[in-house]
Structure formats: structure tokens, C-alpha cells
XYZ file of N, CA and C in Angstrom:
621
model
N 0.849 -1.198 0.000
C 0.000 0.000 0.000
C 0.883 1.245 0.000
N 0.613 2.477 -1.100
C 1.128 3.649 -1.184
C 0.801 4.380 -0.094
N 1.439 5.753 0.201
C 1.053 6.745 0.971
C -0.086 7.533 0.207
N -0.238 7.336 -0.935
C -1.285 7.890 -1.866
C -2.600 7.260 -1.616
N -2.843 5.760 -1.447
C -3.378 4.698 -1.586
C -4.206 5.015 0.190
N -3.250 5.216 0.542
C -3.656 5.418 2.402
C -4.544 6.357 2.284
N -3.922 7.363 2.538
C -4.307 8.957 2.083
C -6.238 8.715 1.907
N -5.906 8.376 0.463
C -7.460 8.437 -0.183
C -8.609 7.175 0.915
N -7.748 6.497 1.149
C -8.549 5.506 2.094
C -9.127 6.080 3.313
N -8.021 6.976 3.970
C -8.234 7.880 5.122
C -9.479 8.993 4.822
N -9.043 9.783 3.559
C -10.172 10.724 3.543
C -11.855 10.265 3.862
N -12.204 9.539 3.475
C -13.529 9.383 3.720
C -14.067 8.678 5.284
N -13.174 9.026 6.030
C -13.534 8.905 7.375
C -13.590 10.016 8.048
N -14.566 10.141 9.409
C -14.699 11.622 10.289
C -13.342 11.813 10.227
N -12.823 13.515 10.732
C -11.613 13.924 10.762
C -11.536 13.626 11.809
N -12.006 13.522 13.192
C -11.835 13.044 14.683
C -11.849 11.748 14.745
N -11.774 10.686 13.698
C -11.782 9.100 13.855
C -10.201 8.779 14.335
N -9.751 8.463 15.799
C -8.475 7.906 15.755
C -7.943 6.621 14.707
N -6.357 7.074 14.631
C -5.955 6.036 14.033
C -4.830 5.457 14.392
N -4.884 4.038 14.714
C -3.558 3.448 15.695
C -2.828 2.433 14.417
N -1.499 2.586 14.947
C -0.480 1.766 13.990
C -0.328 0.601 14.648
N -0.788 -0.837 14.393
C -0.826 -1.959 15.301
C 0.333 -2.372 14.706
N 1.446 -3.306 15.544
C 2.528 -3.949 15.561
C 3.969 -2.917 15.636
N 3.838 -1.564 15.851
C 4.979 -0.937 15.805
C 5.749 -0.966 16.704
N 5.307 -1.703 17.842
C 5.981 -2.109 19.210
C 6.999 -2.662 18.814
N 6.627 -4.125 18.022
C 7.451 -5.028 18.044
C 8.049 -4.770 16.205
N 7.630 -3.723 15.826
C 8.610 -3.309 14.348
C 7.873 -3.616 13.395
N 7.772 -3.413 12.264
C 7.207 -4.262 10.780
C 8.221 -3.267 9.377
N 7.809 -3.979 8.413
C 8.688 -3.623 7.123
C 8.046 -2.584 6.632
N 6.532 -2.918 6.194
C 5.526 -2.304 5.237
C 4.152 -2.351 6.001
N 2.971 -1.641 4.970
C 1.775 -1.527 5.824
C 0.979 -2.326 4.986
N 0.311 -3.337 5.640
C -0.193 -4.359 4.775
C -1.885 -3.745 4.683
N -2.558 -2.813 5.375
C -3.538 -2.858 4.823
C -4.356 -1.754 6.232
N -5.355 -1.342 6.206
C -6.405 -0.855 7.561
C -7.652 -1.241 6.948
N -8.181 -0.726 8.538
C -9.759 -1.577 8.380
C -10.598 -0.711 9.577
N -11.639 -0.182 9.517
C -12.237 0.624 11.265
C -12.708 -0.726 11.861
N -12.831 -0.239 13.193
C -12.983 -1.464 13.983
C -12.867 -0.962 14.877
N -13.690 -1.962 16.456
C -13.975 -0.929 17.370
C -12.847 -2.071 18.488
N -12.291 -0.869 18.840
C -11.205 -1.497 20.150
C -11.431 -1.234 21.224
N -10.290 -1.811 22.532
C -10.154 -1.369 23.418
C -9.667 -0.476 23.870
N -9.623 0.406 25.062
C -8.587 1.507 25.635
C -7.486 0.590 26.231
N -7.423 -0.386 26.416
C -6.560 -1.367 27.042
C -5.989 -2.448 26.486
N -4.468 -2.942 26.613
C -3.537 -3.656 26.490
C -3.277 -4.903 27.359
N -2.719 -6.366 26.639
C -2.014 -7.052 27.918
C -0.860 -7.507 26.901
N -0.029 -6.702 27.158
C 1.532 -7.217 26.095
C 1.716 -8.256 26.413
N 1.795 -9.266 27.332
C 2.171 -10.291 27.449
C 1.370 -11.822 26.831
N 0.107 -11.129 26.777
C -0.975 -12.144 25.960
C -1.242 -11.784 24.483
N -1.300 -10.348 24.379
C -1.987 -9.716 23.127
C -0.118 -9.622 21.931
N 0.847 -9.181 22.626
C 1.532 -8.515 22.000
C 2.300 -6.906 22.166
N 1.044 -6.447 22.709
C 0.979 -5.246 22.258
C 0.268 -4.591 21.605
N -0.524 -5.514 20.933
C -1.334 -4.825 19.919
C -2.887 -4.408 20.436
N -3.452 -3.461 19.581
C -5.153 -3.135 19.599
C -5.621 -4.218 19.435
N -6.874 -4.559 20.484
C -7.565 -5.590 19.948
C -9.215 -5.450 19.954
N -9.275 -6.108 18.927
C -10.973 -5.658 19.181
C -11.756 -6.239 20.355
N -12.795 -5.373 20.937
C -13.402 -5.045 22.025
C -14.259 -6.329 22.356
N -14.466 -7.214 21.306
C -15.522 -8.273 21.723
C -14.287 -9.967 22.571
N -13.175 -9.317 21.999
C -12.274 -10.729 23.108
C -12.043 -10.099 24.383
N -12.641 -8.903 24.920
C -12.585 -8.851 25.906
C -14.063 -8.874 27.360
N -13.877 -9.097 28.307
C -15.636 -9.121 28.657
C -16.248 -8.209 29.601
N -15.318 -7.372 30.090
C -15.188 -6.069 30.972
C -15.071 -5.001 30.754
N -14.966 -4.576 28.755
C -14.140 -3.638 28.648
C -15.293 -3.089 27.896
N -16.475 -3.144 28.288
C -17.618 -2.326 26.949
C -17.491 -1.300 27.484
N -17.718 -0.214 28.478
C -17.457 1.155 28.684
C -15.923 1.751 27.895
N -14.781 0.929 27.679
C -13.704 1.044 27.412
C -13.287 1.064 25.441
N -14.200 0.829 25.344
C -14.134 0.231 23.771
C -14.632 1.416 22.818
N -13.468 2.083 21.528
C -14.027 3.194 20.781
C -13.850 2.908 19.472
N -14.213 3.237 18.658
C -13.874 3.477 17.443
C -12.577 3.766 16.676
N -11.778 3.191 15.784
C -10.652 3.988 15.406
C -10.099 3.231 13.839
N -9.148 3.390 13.366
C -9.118 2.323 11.983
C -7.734 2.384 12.436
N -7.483 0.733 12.168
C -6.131 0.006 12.457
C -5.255 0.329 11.521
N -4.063 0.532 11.734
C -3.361 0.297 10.178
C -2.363 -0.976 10.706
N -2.444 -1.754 9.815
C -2.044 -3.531 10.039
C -0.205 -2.990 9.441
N 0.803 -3.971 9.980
C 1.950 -3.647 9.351
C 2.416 -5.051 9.271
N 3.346 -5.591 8.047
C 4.054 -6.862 7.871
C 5.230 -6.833 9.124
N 4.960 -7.722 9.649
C 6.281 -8.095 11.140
C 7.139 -7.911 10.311
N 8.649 -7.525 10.970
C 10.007 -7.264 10.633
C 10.713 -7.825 11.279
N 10.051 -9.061 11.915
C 10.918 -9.860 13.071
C 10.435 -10.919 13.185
N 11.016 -11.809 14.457
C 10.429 -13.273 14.889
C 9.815 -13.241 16.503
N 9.689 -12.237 16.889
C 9.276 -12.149 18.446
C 8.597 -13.724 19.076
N 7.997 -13.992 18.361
C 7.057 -15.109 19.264
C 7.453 -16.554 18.984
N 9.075 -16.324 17.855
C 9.361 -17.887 17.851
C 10.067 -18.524 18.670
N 9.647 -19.272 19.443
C 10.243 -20.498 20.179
C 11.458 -21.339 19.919
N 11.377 -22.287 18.647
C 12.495 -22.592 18.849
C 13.143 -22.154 17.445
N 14.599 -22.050 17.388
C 14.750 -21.328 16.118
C 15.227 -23.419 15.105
N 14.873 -23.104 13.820
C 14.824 -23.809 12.835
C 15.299 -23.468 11.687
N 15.955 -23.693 10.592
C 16.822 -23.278 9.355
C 16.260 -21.615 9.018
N 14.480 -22.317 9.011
C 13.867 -20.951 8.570
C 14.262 -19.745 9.630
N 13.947 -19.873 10.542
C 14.164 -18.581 11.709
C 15.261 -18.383 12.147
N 16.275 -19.197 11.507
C 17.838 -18.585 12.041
C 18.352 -17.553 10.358
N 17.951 -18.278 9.211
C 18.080 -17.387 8.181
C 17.912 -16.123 8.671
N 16.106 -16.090 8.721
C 15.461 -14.851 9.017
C 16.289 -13.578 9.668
N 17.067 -14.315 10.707
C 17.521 -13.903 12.057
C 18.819 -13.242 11.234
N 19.324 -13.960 10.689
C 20.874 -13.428 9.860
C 19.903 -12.523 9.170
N 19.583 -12.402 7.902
C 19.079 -11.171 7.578
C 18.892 -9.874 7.977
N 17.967 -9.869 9.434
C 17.630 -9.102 9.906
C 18.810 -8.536 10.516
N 19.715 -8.944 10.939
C 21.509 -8.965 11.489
C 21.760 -7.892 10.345
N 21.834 -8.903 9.307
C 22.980 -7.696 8.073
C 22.052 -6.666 7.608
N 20.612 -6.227 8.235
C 20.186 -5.141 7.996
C 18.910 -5.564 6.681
N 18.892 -6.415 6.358
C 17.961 -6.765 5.399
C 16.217 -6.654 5.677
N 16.032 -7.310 7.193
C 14.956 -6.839 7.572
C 14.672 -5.451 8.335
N 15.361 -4.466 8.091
C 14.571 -3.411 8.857
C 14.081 -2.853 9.614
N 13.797 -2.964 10.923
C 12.879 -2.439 11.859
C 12.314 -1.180 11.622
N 10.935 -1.143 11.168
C 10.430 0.525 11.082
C 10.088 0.954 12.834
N 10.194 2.001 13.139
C 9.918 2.357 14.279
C 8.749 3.337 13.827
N 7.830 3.854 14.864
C 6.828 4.516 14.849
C 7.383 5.720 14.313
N 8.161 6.663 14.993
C 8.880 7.862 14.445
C 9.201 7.614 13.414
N 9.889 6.601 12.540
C 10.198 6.405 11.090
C 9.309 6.676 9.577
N 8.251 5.791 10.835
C 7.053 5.569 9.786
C 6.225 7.098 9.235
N 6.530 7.950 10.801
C 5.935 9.271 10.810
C 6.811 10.332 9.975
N 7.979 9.830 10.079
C 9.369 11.125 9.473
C 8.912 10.321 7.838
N 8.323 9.178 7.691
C 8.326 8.749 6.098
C 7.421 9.450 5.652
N 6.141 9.919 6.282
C 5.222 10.371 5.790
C 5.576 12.018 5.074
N 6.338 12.981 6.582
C 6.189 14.002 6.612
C 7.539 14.220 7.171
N 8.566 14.652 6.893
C 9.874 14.964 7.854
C 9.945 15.795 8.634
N 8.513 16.725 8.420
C 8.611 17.989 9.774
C 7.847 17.172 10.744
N 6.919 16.219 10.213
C 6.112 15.838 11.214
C 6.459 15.541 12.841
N 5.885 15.291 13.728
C 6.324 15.243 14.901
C 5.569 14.040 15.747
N 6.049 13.329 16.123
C 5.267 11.825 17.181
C 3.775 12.624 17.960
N 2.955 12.543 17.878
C 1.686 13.177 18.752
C 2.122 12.597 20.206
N 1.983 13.223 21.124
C 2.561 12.865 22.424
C 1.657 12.203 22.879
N 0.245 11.917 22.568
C -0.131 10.696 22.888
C 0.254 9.230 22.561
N 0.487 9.242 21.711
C 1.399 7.856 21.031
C 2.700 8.019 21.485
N 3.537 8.767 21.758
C 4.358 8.887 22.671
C 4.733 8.150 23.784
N 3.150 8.686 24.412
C 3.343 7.725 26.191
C 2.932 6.456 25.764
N 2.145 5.958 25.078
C 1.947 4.587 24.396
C 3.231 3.803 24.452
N 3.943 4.218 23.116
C 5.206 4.056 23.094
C 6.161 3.593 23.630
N 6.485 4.606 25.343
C 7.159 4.282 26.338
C 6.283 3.812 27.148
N 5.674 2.812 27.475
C 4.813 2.213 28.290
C 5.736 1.139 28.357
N 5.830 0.453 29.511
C 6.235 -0.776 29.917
C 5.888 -1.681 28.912
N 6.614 -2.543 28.473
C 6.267 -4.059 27.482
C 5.818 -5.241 28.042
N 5.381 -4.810 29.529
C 4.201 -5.949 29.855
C 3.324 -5.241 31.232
N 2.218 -6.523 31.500
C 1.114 -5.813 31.734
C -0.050 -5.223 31.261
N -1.144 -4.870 32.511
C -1.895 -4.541 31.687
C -1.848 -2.217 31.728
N -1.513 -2.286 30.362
C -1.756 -0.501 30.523
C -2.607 0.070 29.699
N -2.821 1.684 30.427
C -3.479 2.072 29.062
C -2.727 3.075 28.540
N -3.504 3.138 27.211
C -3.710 3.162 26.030
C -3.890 4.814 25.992
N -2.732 5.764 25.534
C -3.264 7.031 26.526
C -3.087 7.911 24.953
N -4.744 7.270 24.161
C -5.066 8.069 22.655
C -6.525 9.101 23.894
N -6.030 10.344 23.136
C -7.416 11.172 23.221
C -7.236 12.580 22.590
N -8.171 13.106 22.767
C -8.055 13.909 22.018
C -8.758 15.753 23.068
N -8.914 16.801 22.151
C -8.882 18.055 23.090
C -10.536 17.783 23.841
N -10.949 17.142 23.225
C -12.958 17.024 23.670
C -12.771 16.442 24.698
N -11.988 14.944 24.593
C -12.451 14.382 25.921
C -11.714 14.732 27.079
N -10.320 15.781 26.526
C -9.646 15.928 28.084
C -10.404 17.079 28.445
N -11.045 17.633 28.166
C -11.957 19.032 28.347
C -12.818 18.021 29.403
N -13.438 17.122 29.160
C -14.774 16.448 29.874
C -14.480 15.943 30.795
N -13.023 15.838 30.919
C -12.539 14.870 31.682
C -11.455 16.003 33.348
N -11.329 17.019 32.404
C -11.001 18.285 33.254
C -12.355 18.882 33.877
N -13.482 18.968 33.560
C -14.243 19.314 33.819
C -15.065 18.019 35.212
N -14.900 17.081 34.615
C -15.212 15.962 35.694
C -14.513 16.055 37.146
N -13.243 16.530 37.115
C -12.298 16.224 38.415
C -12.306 17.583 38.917
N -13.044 18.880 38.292
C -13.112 19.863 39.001
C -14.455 19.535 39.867
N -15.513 18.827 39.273
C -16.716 18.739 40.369
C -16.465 17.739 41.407
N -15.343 16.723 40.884
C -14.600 15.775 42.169
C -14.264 16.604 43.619
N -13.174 17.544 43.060
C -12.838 17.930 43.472
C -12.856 18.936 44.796
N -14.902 19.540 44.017
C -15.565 20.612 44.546
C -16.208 19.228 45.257
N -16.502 18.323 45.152
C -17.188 16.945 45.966
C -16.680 17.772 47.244
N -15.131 17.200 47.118
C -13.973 17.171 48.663
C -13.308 18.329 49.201
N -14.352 19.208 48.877
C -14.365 21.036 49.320
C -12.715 21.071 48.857
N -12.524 20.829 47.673
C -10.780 21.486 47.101
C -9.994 20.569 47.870
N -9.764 19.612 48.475
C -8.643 18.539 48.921
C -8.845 17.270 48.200
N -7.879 18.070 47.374
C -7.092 17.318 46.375
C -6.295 15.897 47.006
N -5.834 15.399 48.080
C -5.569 14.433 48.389
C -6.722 13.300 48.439
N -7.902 14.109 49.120
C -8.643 13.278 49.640
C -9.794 13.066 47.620
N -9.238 13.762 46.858
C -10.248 13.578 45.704
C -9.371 12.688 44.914
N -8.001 12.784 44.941
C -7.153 11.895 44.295
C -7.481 10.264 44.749
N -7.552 10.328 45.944
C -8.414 8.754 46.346
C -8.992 7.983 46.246
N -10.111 9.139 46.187
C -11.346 8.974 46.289
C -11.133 8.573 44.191
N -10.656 8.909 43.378
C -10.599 8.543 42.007
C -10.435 7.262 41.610
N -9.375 6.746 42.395
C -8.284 5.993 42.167
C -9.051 4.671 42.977
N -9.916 4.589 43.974
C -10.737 3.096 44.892
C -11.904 2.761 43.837
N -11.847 1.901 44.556
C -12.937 0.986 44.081
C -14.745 1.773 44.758
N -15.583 2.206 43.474
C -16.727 2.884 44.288
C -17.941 2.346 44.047
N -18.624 2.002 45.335
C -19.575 1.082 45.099
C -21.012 1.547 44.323
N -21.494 2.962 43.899
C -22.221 3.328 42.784
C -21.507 3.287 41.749
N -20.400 3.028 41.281
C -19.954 2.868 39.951
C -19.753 1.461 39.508
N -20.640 0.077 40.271
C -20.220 -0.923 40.596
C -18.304 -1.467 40.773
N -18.327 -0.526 42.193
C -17.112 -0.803 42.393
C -15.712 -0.785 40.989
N -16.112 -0.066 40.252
C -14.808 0.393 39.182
C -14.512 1.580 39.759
N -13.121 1.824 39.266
C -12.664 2.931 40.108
C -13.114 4.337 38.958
N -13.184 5.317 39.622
C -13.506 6.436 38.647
C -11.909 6.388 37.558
N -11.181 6.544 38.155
C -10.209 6.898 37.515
C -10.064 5.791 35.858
N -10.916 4.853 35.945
C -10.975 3.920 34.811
C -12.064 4.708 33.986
N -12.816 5.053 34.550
C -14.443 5.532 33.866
C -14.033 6.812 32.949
N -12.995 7.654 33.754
C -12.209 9.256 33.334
C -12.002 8.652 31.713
N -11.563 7.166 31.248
C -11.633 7.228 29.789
C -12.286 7.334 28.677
N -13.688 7.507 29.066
C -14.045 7.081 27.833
C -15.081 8.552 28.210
N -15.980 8.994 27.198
C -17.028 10.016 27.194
C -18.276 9.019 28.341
N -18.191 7.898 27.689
C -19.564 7.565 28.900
C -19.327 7.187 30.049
N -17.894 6.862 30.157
C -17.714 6.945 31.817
C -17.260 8.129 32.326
N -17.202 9.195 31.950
C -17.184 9.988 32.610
C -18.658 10.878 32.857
N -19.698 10.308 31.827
C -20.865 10.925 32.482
C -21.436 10.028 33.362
N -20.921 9.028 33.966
C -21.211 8.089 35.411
C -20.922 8.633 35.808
N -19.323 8.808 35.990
C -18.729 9.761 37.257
C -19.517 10.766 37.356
N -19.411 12.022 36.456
C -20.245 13.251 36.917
C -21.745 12.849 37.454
N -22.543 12.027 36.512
C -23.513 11.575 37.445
C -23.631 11.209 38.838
N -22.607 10.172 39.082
C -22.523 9.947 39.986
C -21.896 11.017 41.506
N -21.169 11.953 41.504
C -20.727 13.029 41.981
C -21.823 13.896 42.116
N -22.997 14.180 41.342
C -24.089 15.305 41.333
C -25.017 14.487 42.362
N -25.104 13.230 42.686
C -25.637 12.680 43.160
C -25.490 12.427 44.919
N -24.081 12.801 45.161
C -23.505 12.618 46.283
C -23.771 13.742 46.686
N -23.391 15.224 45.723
C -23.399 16.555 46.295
C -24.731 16.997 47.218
N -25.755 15.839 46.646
C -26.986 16.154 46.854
C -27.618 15.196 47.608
N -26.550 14.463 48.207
C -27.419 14.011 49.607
C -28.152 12.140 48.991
N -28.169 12.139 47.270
C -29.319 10.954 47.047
C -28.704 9.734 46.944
N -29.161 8.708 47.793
C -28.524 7.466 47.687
C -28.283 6.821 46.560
N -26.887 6.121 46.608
C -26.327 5.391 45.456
C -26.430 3.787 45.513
């Protein structure tokens, strides 16, 4: 696939549709193809890879799950082979004398555009630990607005003590069936729980 070929594929989607580069963790050569598809906000490198996965292999994560179009890339490596065999020690020399490549995310971005610059959300992605479970820290100016706006009425909850609202984010709360707010802060509809749920406390009505 061209950058031309992309391009025109891209245009006919919303301009606010995220778009994640799956496999750049672990490197690829070329971009074999995208597709929209609805994912998770969440990772388990150690099971998944690294990669986006769609929202239905997971069974906890429907508040967590958005919209975005994948762009798929050909591996540039052997990460997940076990034992090496004629084929995967070749491979392995190749990739040695430089034949296979590693594209890195910044590469792929300086290929597009050389002024371009890494979006600092993909950034912290990026440098995220390579195992575990993390998130996934894509957003954009709308939802940190909703989401700034959420932790100021937290906040006004715990008359301005900020220790005691940082806490209070971060536990387990039993009107949010025990998820912690600070999970809900991702997505647009968990954060109108939280605020729901906060207008609800201010005011005295049982949860």
C-alpha cells in the first residue's frame, strides 16, 4: 500500500476518527492494509503482543471500547518464535545484516512528513512498559476538556482537597459498581457516570 493509496482511504472517514499503527511495538517492514474497527482503551503485552484488539475478546471492557481504523503492518521480526529452525535462524541473519529493517513509529511518521512530529499521545503509548496490563493514553482536546471538567466537580465533591479527591478517584466505588472512577475518566460515557454519579452525592441521594 502507497502513501497515496492510504491517504485516499483515510479521507472518507470523520476527521476526529483515531488512528492506531498496530505492531509498531514489536517493528514491521511495510503496511499491509487498515480496516475501522472498534477497540479497546486497554492492552495485555504479554498475551496480546501489544497490539489493539478488538473489544468483543474482551468481557469487561464495553465502557472502554471506541472506534478507530487500524493500520495492520508486515512483522520485521520473529518475536514469538520459540524454537529457532533453518527458517528462523536465516530470518535472524538477515535481519543482522540489515535486510529486515525495523520501522519504528517515528520512522514511519518522518516517512510520511519529515517535519512531522510523534503526537505525544502515542508517545506515552510508546514508552509504556512491554508488559502488563496498561493504558492506552489516545485522546483527544474534547475528551480531556470532559474529563477536566469531571475532576473539578470531584474535586468541589472534597471542598478542594485534592488528596482526599485523588483517592477517592483511584478506589474501588460502590455506585460505579465498584470500578474505580479513575478507569471511567476514559471514555465520554464513563465519565458521564462519574459526573452523574458526583451530582448525586453533592446532593445528599442514595447510590
Amino acid at each position: 500500500m502507497t502513501a497515496e493509496e492510504l491517504i485516499e482511504r483515510l479521507k472518507v472517514l470523520p476527521a476526529e476518527t483515531p488512528v492506531l499503527v498496530e505492531g509498531y511495538e514489536t517493528g514491521y517492514d511495510d503496511i499491509a492494509g487498515l480496516k475501522p474497527l472498534k477497540v479497546t482503551w486497554y492492552r495485555n503485552a504479554q498475551d496480546w503482543d501489544g497490539e489493539y484488539q478488538a473489544s468483543e475478546k474482551f468481557s469487561d471492557t464495553e465502557n472502554s471500547a471506541f472506534s478507530a481504523v487500524l493500520i495492520f503492518g508486515r512483522r520485521g521480526h520473529l518475536r514469538k518464535v520459540q524454537t529457532p529452525n533453518v527458517t528462523t535462524v536465516k530470518a535472524m541473519e538477515e535481519l543482522d545484516a540489515g535486510q529486515g529493517h525495523r520501522v519504528s513509529l517515528d520512522e514511519l511518521v518522518a516517512q510520511c512528513d519529515p517535519e512531522a512530529l510523534m503526537p505525544e499521545e502515542l508517545q506515552a503509548w510508546e514508552n509504556a512498559e512491554p508488559v502488563g496490563l496498561e493504558y492506552a493514553s489516545i485522546s483527544n482536546a474534547e475528551l480531556d476538556q470532559l474529563r477536566s471538567q469531571a475532576y473539578a466537580e470531584i474535586l468541589d465533591l472534597f471542598h478542594g482537597n485534592k488528596s482526599a479527591a485523588d483517592h477517592w478517584v483511584c478506589s474501588q466505588v460502590r455506585g460505579l459498581n465498584y470500578r474505580t472512577p479513575s478507569e471511567l475518566l476514559n471514555s465520554p460515557k464513563g465519565i458521564e457516570m462519574v459526573r452523574t454519579l458526583v451530582g448525586r452525592l453533592k446532593h445528599g441521594i442514595p447510590t
